[in-house]
Short mmCIF file of C-alpha atoms in Angstrom, two decimals:
data_model
loop_
_atom_site.label_atom_id
_atom_site.label_comp_id
_atom_site.label_asym_id
_atom_site.label_seq_id
_atom_site.Cartn_x
_atom_site.Cartn_y
_atom_site.Cartn_z
CA MET A 1 -93.52 -14.98 53.82
CA PRO A 2 -90.97 -18.00 54.73
CA VAL A 3 -88.15 -18.15 52.08
CA ASP A 4 -88.92 -21.35 49.80
CA ARG A 5 -84.59 -22.16 50.52
CA LEU A 6 -84.68 -25.05 48.11
CA THR A 7 -85.76 -22.68 45.58
CA GLN A 8 -83.31 -20.14 46.66
CA ALA A 9 -80.37 -22.92 46.40
CA HIS A 10 -82.02 -23.95 42.50
CA ARG A 11 -81.58 -19.97 41.60
CA LEU A 12 -77.87 -19.73 43.25
CA ASP A 13 -76.70 -22.94 41.28
CA ALA A 14 -78.03 -21.29 37.93
CA ALA A 15 -76.18 -18.23 38.68
CA ASP A 16 -72.86 -19.76 39.75
CA PRO A 17 -70.28 -19.00 37.26
CA LEU A 18 -68.42 -22.41 38.31
CA ALA A 19 -70.83 -24.75 38.16
CA ALA A 20 -69.46 -26.55 35.13
CA PHE A 21 -66.38 -27.12 37.20
CA ARG A 22 -68.22 -30.08 39.16
CA ASP A 23 -68.43 -31.60 35.81
CA GLU A 24 -64.63 -32.18 35.81
CA PHE A 25 -64.76 -34.76 38.93
CA VAL A 26 -66.00 -38.18 39.64
CA ILE A 27 -69.12 -38.20 41.41
CA GLY A 28 -69.86 -41.96 42.40
CA GLU A 29 -72.88 -41.45 44.55
CA PRO A 30 -75.20 -39.06 43.29
CA ASP A 31 -77.00 -39.35 46.39
CA LEU A 32 -74.24 -38.55 48.52
CA VAL A 33 -74.02 -35.00 50.20
CA TYR A 34 -70.02 -34.66 50.69
CA LEU A 35 -69.16 -31.87 52.92
CA ASP A 36 -65.44 -32.98 53.81
CA GLY A 37 -63.53 -31.52 50.62
CA ASN A 38 -61.35 -29.37 53.57
CA SER A 39 -59.99 -32.81 54.69
CA LEU A 40 -59.89 -34.87 51.36
CA GLY A 41 -60.82 -33.63 48.05
CA ARG A 42 -62.68 -35.47 45.13
CA LEU A 43 -60.77 -36.84 42.35
CA PRO A 44 -61.03 -34.75 39.19
CA HIS A 45 -61.47 -36.70 35.81
CA ALA A 46 -58.05 -35.46 34.55
CA THR A 47 -56.29 -36.71 36.95
CA ARG A 48 -57.63 -40.26 36.62
CA ASP A 49 -56.72 -40.38 32.88
CA ARG A 50 -53.41 -38.66 33.63
CA LEU A 51 -52.40 -41.38 36.29
CA ARG A 52 -53.37 -44.07 34.00
CA ALA A 53 -51.16 -42.68 31.28
CA ALA A 54 -48.30 -42.07 33.59
CA VAL A 55 -48.36 -45.90 34.97
CA ASP A 56 -49.07 -47.18 31.79
CA GLU A 57 -47.39 -45.26 28.91
CA GLU A 58 -44.47 -44.09 31.31
CA TRP A 59 -43.68 -46.26 34.11
CA GLY A 60 -44.86 -49.30 32.03
CA VAL A 61 -42.98 -48.25 28.58
CA ASP A 62 -40.40 -45.68 29.25
CA LEU A 63 -39.01 -47.21 32.43
CA VAL A 64 -35.86 -44.96 33.86
CA ARG A 65 -36.16 -43.13 30.54
CA GLY A 66 -39.25 -41.24 31.83
CA TRP A 67 -36.76 -39.30 34.39
CA ASP A 68 -36.04 -37.06 31.45
CA ARG A 69 -39.48 -35.67 31.98
CA TRP A 70 -40.16 -36.25 35.62
CA ILE A 71 -37.08 -34.81 37.35
CA GLY A 72 -38.66 -31.00 36.97
CA LEU A 73 -42.00 -32.28 38.14
CA ALA A 74 -41.42 -30.44 41.41
CA ARG A 75 -40.53 -27.22 40.13
CA GLU A 76 -43.80 -27.31 37.24
CA VAL A 77 -45.94 -28.07 39.62
CA GLY A 78 -44.45 -25.08 42.42
CA ASP A 79 -44.65 -22.86 39.30
CA VAL A 80 -48.54 -23.42 38.56
CA LEU A 81 -49.28 -23.27 42.15
CA ALA A 82 -47.18 -19.82 42.64
CA GLY A 83 -48.97 -18.32 39.52
CA GLY A 84 -52.47 -19.85 39.48
CA VAL A 85 -53.08 -20.02 43.69
CA LEU A 86 -51.03 -18.48 45.86
CA ALA A 87 -50.08 -15.20 44.17
CA ALA A 88 -45.95 -15.76 44.48
CA ASP A 89 -43.43 -15.74 41.41
CA PRO A 90 -41.96 -18.45 39.31
CA GLY A 91 -39.17 -19.99 41.35
CA GLU A 92 -40.45 -19.68 45.16
CA VAL A 93 -42.57 -22.74 45.21
CA VAL A 94 -41.78 -26.33 44.94
CA LEU A 95 -43.49 -29.56 45.69
CA GLY A 96 -42.00 -32.23 48.07
CA ASP A 97 -42.23 -34.24 51.20
CA SER A 98 -45.43 -33.86 53.66
CA THR A 99 -46.74 -30.47 55.22
CA SER A 100 -44.75 -31.86 58.56
CA VAL A 101 -41.22 -32.31 57.23
CA ASN A 102 -41.39 -29.32 54.90
CA LEU A 103 -42.36 -27.28 58.06
CA TYR A 104 -39.51 -28.69 59.97
CA LYS A 105 -37.12 -27.68 57.08
CA LEU A 106 -38.05 -24.42 57.05
CA ALA A 107 -38.17 -23.59 61.03
CA MET A 108 -35.01 -24.89 61.41
CA ALA A 109 -33.89 -22.78 58.62
CA ALA A 110 -35.33 -19.44 59.91
CA CYS A 111 -34.07 -20.04 63.37
CA ASP A 112 -30.95 -20.82 62.08
CA ALA A 113 -30.92 -17.51 60.30
CA ARG A 114 -31.71 -15.53 63.55
CA PRO A 115 -28.66 -17.60 65.49
CA ASP A 116 -28.74 -14.86 68.27
CA ARG A 117 -32.50 -15.25 69.29
CA ARG A 118 -34.20 -17.90 71.45
CA VAL A 119 -37.96 -17.76 70.78
CA ILE A 120 -40.68 -19.67 68.55
CA VAL A 121 -44.23 -18.16 68.37
CA THR A 122 -47.28 -20.11 67.64
CA ASP A 123 -50.73 -20.30 69.22
CA ASP A 124 -52.24 -22.98 71.12
CA ASP A 125 -55.22 -24.18 68.35
CA ASN A 126 -52.61 -24.04 65.63
CA PHE A 127 -52.99 -27.68 63.77
CA PRO A 128 -51.55 -30.33 66.08
CA THR A 129 -48.60 -31.37 63.93
CA ASP A 130 -47.45 -27.69 63.74
CA ARG A 131 -47.36 -27.15 67.23
CA TYR A 132 -45.46 -30.70 67.92
CA VAL A 133 -43.18 -30.16 64.95
CA LEU A 134 -42.47 -26.57 66.55
CA GLU A 135 -41.63 -28.42 69.97
CA GLY A 136 -39.36 -30.40 68.39
CA VAL A 137 -37.36 -27.73 66.80
CA ALA A 138 -37.34 -25.53 69.77
CA ALA A 139 -36.42 -28.51 72.15
CA THR A 140 -33.52 -29.30 69.64
CA ARG A 141 -32.19 -25.97 69.80
CA GLY A 142 -32.41 -25.46 73.15
CA MET A 143 -35.30 -22.76 72.22
CA THR A 144 -38.40 -21.54 74.15
CA LEU A 145 -41.70 -22.32 72.35
CA ARG A 146 -44.06 -19.47 73.32
CA VAL A 147 -47.80 -19.98 72.40
CA ILE A 148 -50.25 -17.57 72.33
CA ARG A 149 -53.88 -17.78 73.02
CA SER A 150 -56.00 -18.06 70.09
CA ASP A 151 -60.06 -18.22 70.06
CA LEU A 152 -61.60 -21.60 68.83
CA ASP A 153 -64.43 -19.55 66.89
CA THR A 154 -62.43 -16.69 65.79
CA GLY A 155 -58.91 -17.87 65.02
CA VAL A 156 -55.49 -15.92 66.20
CA SER A 157 -55.53 -12.12 66.40
CA ALA A 158 -53.02 -9.93 65.18
CA ALA A 159 -52.89 -7.90 68.48
CA ALA A 160 -52.04 -11.10 70.29
CA VAL A 161 -49.19 -11.92 68.00
CA ARG A 162 -48.10 -8.20 68.52
CA GLU A 163 -48.26 -8.69 72.25
CA ALA A 164 -45.79 -11.73 72.20
CA LEU A 165 -43.08 -10.23 70.05
CA ASP A 166 -39.89 -9.14 71.06
CA ASP A 167 -35.89 -8.78 70.13
CA ASP A 168 -35.77 -12.29 71.17
CA VAL A 169 -37.89 -13.87 69.06
CA ALA A 170 -36.94 -15.43 65.78
CA LEU A 171 -39.97 -17.26 64.08
CA VAL A 172 -43.52 -16.97 64.03
CA SER A 173 -45.62 -19.83 62.84
CA LEU A 174 -49.33 -19.69 62.27
CA SER A 175 -51.81 -20.77 60.11
CA HIS A 176 -53.25 -18.57 57.87
CA VAL A 177 -57.26 -20.31 58.08
CA ALA A 178 -57.92 -21.96 61.12
CA TYR A 179 -58.59 -25.20 60.83
CA ARG A 180 -61.12 -25.79 63.43
CA SER A 181 -63.20 -22.73 62.74
CA GLY A 182 -62.22 -21.61 59.38
CA ALA A 183 -61.32 -18.34 60.35
CA ILE A 184 -58.99 -16.21 58.00
CA ALA A 185 -56.12 -14.73 60.10
CA ASP A 186 -54.39 -11.42 59.28
CA LEU A 187 -51.51 -13.08 57.09
CA ASP A 188 -50.65 -9.15 55.90
CA GLY A 189 -50.58 -7.34 59.33
CA ILE A 190 -48.79 -10.06 61.04
CA THR A 191 -46.38 -10.34 58.65
CA ARG A 192 -45.85 -6.48 58.93
CA ALA A 193 -45.46 -6.92 62.34
CA VAL A 194 -43.08 -9.79 62.62
CA HIS A 195 -41.04 -7.74 60.38
CA ALA A 196 -40.77 -4.92 62.43
CA ALA A 197 -39.71 -6.80 65.62
CA GLY A 198 -36.83 -8.68 63.07
CA ALA A 199 -38.19 -12.08 63.07
CA LEU A 200 -39.40 -14.62 60.13
CA VAL A 201 -42.73 -15.58 59.73
CA LEU A 202 -44.31 -19.19 58.32
CA TRP A 203 -47.35 -19.67 57.20
CA ASP A 204 -49.49 -23.03 57.20
CA LEU A 205 -51.39 -22.45 54.22
CA CYS A 206 -53.03 -26.01 54.03
CA HIS A 207 -56.66 -24.67 54.52
CA SER A 208 -56.31 -21.82 52.49
CA ALA A 209 -54.70 -22.94 49.39
CA GLY A 210 -57.29 -23.55 46.75
CA ALA A 211 -60.05 -21.75 48.99
CA VAL A 212 -58.88 -18.34 49.50
CA PRO A 213 -56.45 -15.82 47.97
CA VAL A 214 -53.09 -15.88 49.74
CA PRO A 215 -51.01 -12.79 48.80
CA LEU A 216 -47.44 -13.83 49.55
CA ARG A 217 -45.99 -11.77 47.26
CA SER A 218 -47.69 -8.32 48.15
CA ALA A 219 -47.52 -9.22 51.73
CA GLY A 220 -43.91 -9.84 51.76
CA VAL A 221 -44.26 -13.50 53.40
CA ASP A 222 -41.15 -14.98 54.37
CA LEU A 223 -41.69 -18.75 54.23
CA ALA A 224 -44.95 -21.11 53.93
CA VAL A 225 -46.00 -24.85 53.31
CA GLY A 226 -49.08 -26.44 52.79
CA CYS A 227 -50.44 -29.69 51.62
CA THR A 228 -52.12 -30.52 47.78
CA TYR A 229 -54.90 -33.26 49.02
CA LYS A 230 -57.52 -31.02 50.31
CA HIS A 231 -59.04 -27.92 48.13
CA LEU A 232 -56.08 -29.28 45.62
CA ASN A 233 -57.71 -32.28 44.85
CA ALA A 234 -54.56 -34.29 44.12
CA GLY A 235 -55.91 -37.17 46.61
CA PRO A 236 -54.96 -39.26 49.77
CA GLY A 237 -50.92 -38.90 50.87
CA ALA A 238 -50.46 -36.55 48.14
CA PRO A 239 -47.05 -34.36 48.43
CA ALA A 240 -46.94 -31.15 49.84
CA PHE A 241 -45.25 -27.96 48.74
CA LEU A 242 -43.30 -25.02 50.65
CA TYR A 243 -42.73 -21.32 49.33
CA VAL A 244 -39.35 -19.62 50.35
CA ARG A 245 -39.28 -15.55 49.13
CA ALA A 246 -36.62 -15.22 46.36
CA ASP A 247 -34.64 -12.88 48.20
CA LEU A 248 -34.13 -15.48 51.49
CA GLN A 249 -33.08 -18.47 49.37
CA ALA A 250 -29.92 -18.28 48.84
CA GLU A 251 -29.46 -17.17 52.58
CA LEU A 252 -31.28 -19.89 54.29
CA ARG A 253 -30.02 -23.47 54.15
CA GLN A 254 -32.50 -26.28 55.49
CA PRO A 255 -31.02 -29.12 57.84
CA ILE A 256 -31.87 -31.93 55.50
CA TRP A 257 -28.91 -32.17 52.97
CA GLY A 258 -30.38 -34.38 50.32
CA TRP A 259 -28.88 -34.77 46.49
CA PHE A 260 -31.77 -33.07 44.82
CA GLY A 261 -30.95 -29.96 46.45
CA GLN A 262 -27.32 -30.40 45.29
CA ARG A 263 -25.88 -28.08 42.61
CA ASP A 264 -24.98 -30.22 39.78
CA GLN A 265 -26.36 -33.59 41.26
CA PHE A 266 -25.25 -35.92 38.71
CA ALA A 267 -21.92 -34.81 39.34
CA MET A 268 -21.88 -36.80 42.71
CA GLY A 269 -19.47 -34.81 44.30
CA PRO A 270 -18.10 -35.30 47.89
CA ALA A 271 -19.41 -32.45 49.98
CA TYR A 272 -22.73 -30.96 49.90
CA ASP A 273 -23.07 -27.46 47.70
CA PRO A 274 -26.93 -26.22 47.88
CA VAL A 275 -28.34 -24.73 44.61
CA PRO A 276 -28.92 -20.93 45.09
CA SER A 277 -32.78 -21.69 44.33
CA VAL A 278 -35.72 -22.90 45.85
CA ASP A 279 -34.64 -26.44 44.86
CA ARG A 280 -32.10 -26.56 47.74
CA PHE A 281 -35.43 -27.06 50.03
CA LEU A 282 -35.59 -30.30 48.05
CA VAL A 283 -34.26 -33.55 49.69
CA GLY A 284 -34.87 -36.65 47.64
CA THR A 285 -36.15 -38.26 44.47
CA PRO A 286 -39.67 -36.45 43.87
CA PRO A 287 -42.89 -38.15 43.99
CA VAL A 288 -44.17 -38.43 40.21
CA LEU A 289 -47.74 -39.82 40.13
CA GLY A 290 -48.40 -37.66 43.20
CA GLY A 291 -46.84 -34.79 41.73
CA TYR A 292 -49.18 -35.41 38.15
CA ALA A 293 -52.02 -35.77 40.79
CA ALA A 294 -50.86 -32.53 41.93
CA LEU A 295 -50.37 -30.64 38.91
CA CYS A 296 -53.95 -31.40 37.67
CA GLY A 297 -55.49 -30.18 40.92
CA ALA A 298 -53.04 -27.07 40.84
CA ARG A 299 -54.29 -26.65 37.33
CA LEU A 300 -58.04 -27.34 37.86
CA SER A 301 -57.83 -24.66 40.41
CA ALA A 302 -56.00 -21.75 38.30
CA SER A 303 -58.37 -22.21 35.86
CA ALA A 304 -61.28 -21.52 38.02
CA GLY A 305 -59.25 -18.63 39.65
CA ILE A 306 -59.02 -18.01 43.15
CA ASP A 307 -60.82 -14.78 43.47
CA ARG A 308 -64.26 -16.88 41.95
CA ILE A 309 -62.97 -19.76 44.30
CA PHE A 310 -63.10 -17.65 47.29
CA ALA A 311 -66.37 -15.89 46.43
CA LYS A 312 -68.30 -18.83 45.76
CA GLY A 313 -66.94 -20.63 49.05
CA THR A 314 -68.12 -17.31 50.87
CA ALA A 315 -71.62 -17.01 49.22
CA LEU A 316 -71.70 -21.33 49.78
CA GLY A 317 -71.08 -20.28 53.70
CA ASP A 318 -72.92 -17.40 53.80
CA PHE A 319 -76.39 -19.82 52.93
CA ALA A 320 -75.28 -22.79 55.22
CA ILE A 321 -75.13 -19.91 58.18
CA GLU A 322 -78.60 -18.75 56.96
CA LEU A 323 -79.82 -22.30 57.61
CA PHE A 324 -78.27 -22.71 60.50
CA ASP A 325 -80.11 -19.57 62.05
CA GLU A 326 -83.12 -20.87 60.68
CA TRP A 327 -83.17 -24.57 61.52
CA LEU A 328 -80.57 -25.61 63.69
CA ALA A 329 -79.79 -23.04 66.17
CA PRO A 330 -83.39 -23.71 67.65
CA HIS A 331 -81.63 -27.57 68.51
CA GLY A 332 -78.75 -26.57 70.64
CA PHE A 333 -76.06 -25.97 67.96
CA ALA A 334 -74.14 -22.60 68.12
CA LEU A 335 -72.15 -21.27 65.26
CA ALA A 336 -68.64 -21.98 65.99
CA SER A 337 -67.25 -20.11 62.85
CA PRO A 338 -67.32 -16.15 61.95
CA ARG A 339 -69.70 -14.95 60.25
CA ALA A 340 -67.64 -12.88 57.69
CA GLY A 341 -63.55 -13.58 56.99
CA ARG A 342 -64.27 -17.39 56.84
CA GLY A 343 -62.37 -19.79 54.40
CA ALA A 344 -64.18 -22.98 53.20
CA HIS A 345 -65.82 -24.48 56.09
CA VAL A 346 -68.45 -23.65 58.47
CA THR A 347 -68.00 -25.12 61.97
CA LEU A 348 -71.09 -25.98 64.36
CA HIS A 349 -70.91 -26.33 67.83
CA HIS A 350 -73.16 -28.91 69.63
CA PRO A 351 -72.52 -31.42 72.97
CA GLY A 352 -73.97 -34.31 71.07
CA ALA A 353 -71.68 -33.44 67.63
CA TRP A 354 -69.87 -37.08 67.69
CA GLN A 355 -72.99 -38.60 67.34
CA ILE A 356 -74.36 -36.31 65.37
CA SER A 357 -71.65 -36.89 62.83
CA GLN A 358 -72.32 -40.75 62.57
CA ALA A 359 -76.42 -40.25 62.24
CA LEU A 360 -75.12 -37.75 59.43
CA ARG A 361 -73.15 -40.39 57.83
CA GLU A 362 -75.89 -43.18 57.99
CA ALA A 363 -77.97 -40.37 56.02
CA SER A 364 -75.23 -40.30 53.22
CA VAL A 365 -73.91 -36.97 54.45
CA ILE A 366 -70.36 -37.18 55.40
CA PRO A 367 -69.24 -34.23 57.34
CA ASP A 368 -66.40 -33.68 59.79
CA TYR A 369 -65.83 -33.96 63.55
CA ARG A 370 -63.28 -32.39 65.48
CA THR A 371 -62.99 -31.94 69.10
CA PRO A 372 -64.28 -30.20 71.45
CA ASP A 373 -67.71 -31.01 70.01
CA ARG A 374 -67.55 -29.71 66.82
CA LEU A 375 -69.09 -30.50 63.35
CA ARG A 376 -67.01 -29.32 60.28
CA LEU A 377 -68.99 -28.80 57.08
CA GLY A 378 -66.56 -28.48 53.94
CA LEU A 379 -67.91 -26.61 50.99
CA ALA A 380 -65.58 -26.85 48.03
CA PRO A 381 -66.50 -24.30 45.47
CA LEU A 382 -65.34 -26.49 42.54
CA TYR A 383 -67.98 -29.20 43.17
CA THR A 384 -70.01 -28.06 46.14
CA ARG A 385 -73.50 -27.12 45.12
CA PHE A 386 -76.18 -24.59 46.78
CA VAL A 387 -78.68 -27.44 46.50
CA ASP A 388 -76.11 -29.88 48.24
CA VAL A 389 -75.66 -27.53 51.22
CA TYR A 390 -79.46 -27.32 51.28
CA GLU A 391 -79.86 -31.29 51.20
CA GLY A 392 -77.04 -31.81 53.77
CA LEU A 393 -78.78 -29.31 56.50
CA HIS A 394 -82.25 -30.62 55.57
CA ARG A 395 -81.26 -33.90 56.50
CA LEU A 396 -79.28 -32.87 59.58
CA ARG A 397 -82.64 -31.08 60.89
CA THR A 398 -84.42 -34.22 60.08
CA ILE A 399 -82.01 -36.15 62.24
CA MET A 400 -82.59 -33.37 65.15
CA GLU A 401 -86.14 -33.49 64.77
CA ALA A 402 -86.45 -36.98 64.89
CA GLU A 403 -83.80 -36.99 67.55
CA SER A 404 -82.35 -40.36 65.84
CA TRP A 405 -78.93 -39.29 66.54
CA LEU A 406 -79.46 -40.26 70.23
CA ARG A 407 -78.92 -44.14 69.22
CA PHE A 408 -75.47 -43.24 68.36
CA SER A 409 -72.84 -44.08 71.01
CA ALA A 410 -70.91 -40.71 72.52
CA ASN A 411 -67.70 -43.02 72.69
CA ARG A 412 -65.59 -41.86 69.68
CA SER A 413 -64.25 -45.01 68.21
CA ARG A 414 -62.06 -43.31 65.63
CA VAL A 415 -62.05 -39.39 64.49
CA THR A 416 -62.56 -38.80 61.20
#
């Protein structure tokens, strides 16, 4: 007997322990099926209220006196991320700059800490900014960037990393969750292999922070970076974060020597003398409004609990894959994500993925397109319902049955 998928979706929503968190977010278009929270998270009500208060009461009234509370915001957010999202210790995470800038700072510091080694390792499906930054670091330092092959659908393997390691490798830098497929890398196993080779490891957590458990402490991870505007819901252009294991902080020196990393910064001393804490990886004035947004988003994720978030994200993905098998595989789609071991998105491959993504937008479904020919469906556990997955994929099936996607040009005018 065929499964009533809509009834199934409602039952799953009724049993969802995180269902109430959807009410914490601004839902401006009730008919819109938003499946792109892995690119930009929704706006929390608490964030809107906090930013209004910061603008009206703190900036508007307190003026420069507000720095009495603003100056410690980067560490405050970092500690919430460490304890509630990243399984790190207080004092190991700090907010500031962008992911790309933080990656550069930590990659340069790591290579400086291994001065006799001449190789950086990454994979060919790492996020583009990571590859570009690492290429620039290698070129600046006269090093070699060793690029290993990564499967587009199943991600980078620990075996491939081990094969790339030797006593000339200074740094290995990879993404924990693959941006294209959502495949989760073996963070623990890869970190152990890198350490056995005497190198340092730098993880990109952009698609894992707030979506999957990140065992930084137990895995002994050296360094990590990540953004806050995806699953942490801090808004467009929100500041990134970086992690440095406590016992490495005094040893590493980042290349951008700014006054917020300086010991006794307001003494305005003549020479740079970095503090022996994670603050030495700061540069300039912290982003206050973005910091408040990141703080609100981090607190929401911490309140929900990363294990519960991961469990729901997995269940949402499993449901989407069931609907794919039943509804979409007959229309020429292929699954481009692992059936197990995923982050909070599911990716489908189809030769007309770009056109299909435009047809979905017309049908009030917002997915994400990624080359080559991939439709990425972000399933943000804090506000995505099972009925949203049902409705989004039902509209996609309707588009495929009617062949309405063929009306759209195959020439990509923009990438979403």
